[in-house]
Phi, psi and omega in degrees: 000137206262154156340285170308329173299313176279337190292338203251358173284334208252307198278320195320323194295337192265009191291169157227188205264119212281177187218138179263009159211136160312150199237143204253136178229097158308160162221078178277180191039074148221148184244021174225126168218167154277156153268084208248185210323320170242112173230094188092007175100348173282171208255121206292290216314325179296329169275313215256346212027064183245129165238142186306156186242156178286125184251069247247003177242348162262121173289083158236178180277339169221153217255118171307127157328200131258163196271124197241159152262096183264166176262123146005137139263207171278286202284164177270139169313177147202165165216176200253145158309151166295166187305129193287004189314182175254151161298301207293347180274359185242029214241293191294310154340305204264324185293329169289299181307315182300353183285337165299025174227335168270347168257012174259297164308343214275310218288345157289334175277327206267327164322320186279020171218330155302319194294352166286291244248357167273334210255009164269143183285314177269345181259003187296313208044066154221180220237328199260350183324339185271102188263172184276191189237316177303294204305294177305311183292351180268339173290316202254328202237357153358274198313312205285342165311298170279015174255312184322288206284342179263315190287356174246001190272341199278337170327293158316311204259342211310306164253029153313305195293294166109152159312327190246331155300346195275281186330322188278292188315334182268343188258037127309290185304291214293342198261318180306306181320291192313343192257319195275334159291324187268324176233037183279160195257350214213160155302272165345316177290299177322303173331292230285313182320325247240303174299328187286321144336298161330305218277317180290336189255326165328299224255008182274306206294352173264319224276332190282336162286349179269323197290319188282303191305283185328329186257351189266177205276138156280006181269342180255356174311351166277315186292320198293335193274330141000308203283329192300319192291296176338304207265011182266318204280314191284333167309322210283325186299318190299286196347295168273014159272298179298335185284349183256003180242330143262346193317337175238009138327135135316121160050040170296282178006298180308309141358296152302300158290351195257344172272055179245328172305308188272018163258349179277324181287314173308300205280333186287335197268331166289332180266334153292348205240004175257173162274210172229149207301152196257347132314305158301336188264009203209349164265302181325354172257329185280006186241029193023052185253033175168168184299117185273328156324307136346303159280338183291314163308293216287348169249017157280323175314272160007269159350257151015279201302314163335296195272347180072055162243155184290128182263170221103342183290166182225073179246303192318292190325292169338313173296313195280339153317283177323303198276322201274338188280324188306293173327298204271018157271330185274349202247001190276317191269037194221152189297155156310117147112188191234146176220152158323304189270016201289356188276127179133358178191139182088210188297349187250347171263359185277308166316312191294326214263287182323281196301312175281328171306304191295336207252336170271331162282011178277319165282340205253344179243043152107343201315318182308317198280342178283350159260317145349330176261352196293302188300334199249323184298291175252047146283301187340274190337335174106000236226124199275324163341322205287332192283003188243096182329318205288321223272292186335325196279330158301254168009317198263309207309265166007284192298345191239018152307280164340330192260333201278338186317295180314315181305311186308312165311301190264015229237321172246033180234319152307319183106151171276326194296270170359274142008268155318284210298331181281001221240276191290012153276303189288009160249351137286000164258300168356257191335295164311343170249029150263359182280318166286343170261338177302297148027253177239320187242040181311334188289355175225088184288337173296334148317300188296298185340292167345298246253342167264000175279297188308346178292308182287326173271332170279357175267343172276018155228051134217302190281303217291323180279304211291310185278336153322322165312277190354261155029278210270330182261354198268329189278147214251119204307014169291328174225027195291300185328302183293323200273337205270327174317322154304314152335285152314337138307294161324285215301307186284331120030243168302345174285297183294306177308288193315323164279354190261347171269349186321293205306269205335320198277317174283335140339267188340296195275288192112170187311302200297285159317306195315284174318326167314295181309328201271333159306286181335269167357287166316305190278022168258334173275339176288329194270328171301297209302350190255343161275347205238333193258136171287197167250063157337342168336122143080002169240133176326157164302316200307309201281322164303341194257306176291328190233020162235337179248356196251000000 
């Protein structure tokens, strides 16, 4: 089954029933209606002293009130169909940017079989195989080096830079990293490859959850950002699909890493051939960096070209109308100009403290060591699969495709809260019952089996899809660049500690403690999730920003 084919299996049901224009449904003799933007050529703020809220995901002609009380008229209310959008039109949106995030996963799956087949004398076919334990940890941990290091430089610039220039500048890095990985001659090169490769993934993971969250539908904007976590989990499987297919190659290891390139040309020749988000070009006007008739035409274009309208239509415009009075109503009441610390304060530090807490409790509850522990729980279990690592790592891989599938499915008809709550619950009982069996009960290894499927499935319908989602809708496009760039600072960050304490701690502790902390850990996170995170479902960014962060 091709990409497209699973994008339009996943989406169509949530499609809604098209139309070639939106359509006015009266409701007459009622005394609660909507209102919309034009009614008869007057201006709504003159009936209601109401301003329209940005609906940036319904294609309509005239843009909805909240339902006011009124008096009967002559004329009739109406209100509008939900957004009429196409599969197909959201399909390329999502697919060029989500490949950074499958060439984010593939380097991970394909790292755990290079990181074999370089260190053998005979299958390296290099001269240098005999590595050091610094050396193989600078080889294995690069890419997460350069990810650091691509996530702090992109702060200062992200919007300058803009969401679709970051993305072309990241399948750049991902091509070089992979060409320069793929044929270095030296260790030192192989580093170098392997950070350059990094940088690029620092700058997918900020700018493809930005990109998307900005184009997309608010009614689906939760699944496609989903989906990205999707394209993570299946890059990890190519990853071991492919490291299982050289793995016994002369120098497969080149191999492995060079098959990133031509998946790097595709997402760049996709990110030139798109436009650039129409949310970024219109702050770019409220931040005064151009003539705003001018970006205002140029993100009506944009629109237009997304959704696949014809020009001249006067939807786009309306929206885009819509969305700029909303900025500069949002940007009148805020200090003038930009600072540093502005992600620190106000409505954007009530977002850094949601979006970063998720993105550090993603990391931070255990995920390395229970899957570490994977391979010996089910050999415990009788399970033979377990002496062949890689095949376990399919197996886990599989399942945990199949589980972020269920978030994608549900994420916008269930709510993100939910979700969370039920996900990082169900990874605080995980943990506790491997504590009770290293513990109390090893004689019943089928207790672990359980207790690492339910670990692994409640984290892929909560951290793992969910909190990017957050991430990418909650910070208020005034400082959204800047903000998911800290996010992501954070995310890699706490990953790069967590990898450098694992081993000492698993000395140190043993299986049995280790789930202790990291149990703990969870229900502090389970107890964050219920205080700090909203619900977000079914709402605009515009909307997000005005009745959850204000």
């Amino acid at each position: 089954m091709t990409t497209t084919a699973i994008l339009s299996s996943v989406l169509t049901p949530l499609q809604p029933p098209s139309s070639p224009r939106p359509r006015l449904r009266s409701k007459p003799n009622s005394s609660t209606f909507s209102i919309p933007a034009k009614i008869g050529g007057r201006n709504p703020t003159a009936l209601t002293g109401q301003t329209p809220i940005g609906h940036w995901g319904r294609d309509v002609d005239c843009l909805p009130l909240r339902p006011v009380r009124a008096k009967p008229s002559d004329e009739d209310s109406c209100e509008y169909e939900e957004d009429d959008f196409t599969v197909d039109s959201i399909i390329l949106p999502f697919l060029f940017p989500a490949l950074g995030g499958l060439l984010f996963g593939y380097d991970i799956g394909a790292t755990s079989g290079a990181s074999i087949a370089i260190q053998s004398s005979a299958m390296s076919g290099t001269t240098w195989f005999d590595l050091s334990a610094l050396q193989l940890g600078l080889v294995v941990s690069g890419s997460l080096y350069g990810a650091l290091f691509g996530s702090l430089i992109v702060y200062p610039i992200a919007d300058f830079l803009g969401r679709r220039r970051e993305l072309i500048i990241a399948s750049v890095l991902y091509l070089l990293g992979s060409l320069v990985t793929g044929f270095a001659p030296s260790l030192q090169i192989l580093i170098l490859g392997r950070l350059l490769f990094g940088t690029g993934i620092g700058l997918a993971m900020h700018g493809a959850p930005l990109y998307i969250a900005e184009t997309a539908p608010s009614k689906i904007r939760g699944t496609l950002i989903s989906l990205k976590e999707l394209f993570i989990v299946l890059g990890i499987l190519l990853g071991y699909l492919i490291g299982s297919l050289e793995i016994d190659v002369v120098g497969g290891w080149r191999y492995m890493y060079g098959f990133g390139a031509p998946i790097a040309i595709i997402m760049g020749i996709g990110m030139v051939i798109l436009p650039p988000s129409p949310r970024w070009l219109l702050l770019r006007a409220v931040q005064g960096k151009g003539l705003i008739d001018e970006i205002k035409e140029n993100a009506v274009l944009a629109l237009r070209k997304l959704r696949r309208r014809s020009a001249g239509d006067s939807v786009s415009e309306a929206q885009i109308n819509d969305t700029m009075r909303t900025l500069e109503s949002s940007y009148a009441k805020e200090e003038p100009g930009e600072s540093f610390m502005e992600v620190f304060e106000g409505a954007s530090l009530k977002a850094f403290i949601i979006g970063g807490g998720l993105v550090l409790f993603q990391q931070i509850t255990g995920q390395p060591s229970v899957l570490y522990y994977a391979a010996s729980i089910l050999q415990s279990a009788g399970f033979s699969t377990a002496s062949d690592a890689a095949r376990v790592s399919v197996i886990i891989g599989i399942f945990k495709l199949l589980m972020t599938g269920v978030a994608v499915l549900k994420v916008d008809g269930l709510g993100r809260r939910p979700l969370m709550i039920f996900g990082v619950g169900g990874i605080v009982l995980s943990l506790f019952l491997l504590v009770a069996y290293y513990k109390f009960l090893s004689a019943f290894p089928i207790l672990a089996v359980i207790a690492l499927l339910l670990y692994v499935g409640s984290y892929q319908v909560s951290f793992g899809p969910i909190s990017w989602l957050m991430v990418s809708e909650i910070f208020p496009l005034r400082t959204r660049g800047r903000g998911i760039s800290l996010a992501v600072l954070t995310n890699f960050g706490s990953n790069a500690l967590v990898a450098l304490a694992f081993s000492p701690l698993k000395e140190m502790l043993g299986p049995e403690n280790l789930f202790i902390v990291f149990g703990v850990i969870s229900l502090g996170a389970l107890v964050f999730v219920l205080i700090y995170v909203p619900e977000t479902k079914g709402l605009s960014l515009e909307e997000i920003e005005s009745k959850i962060l204000k």
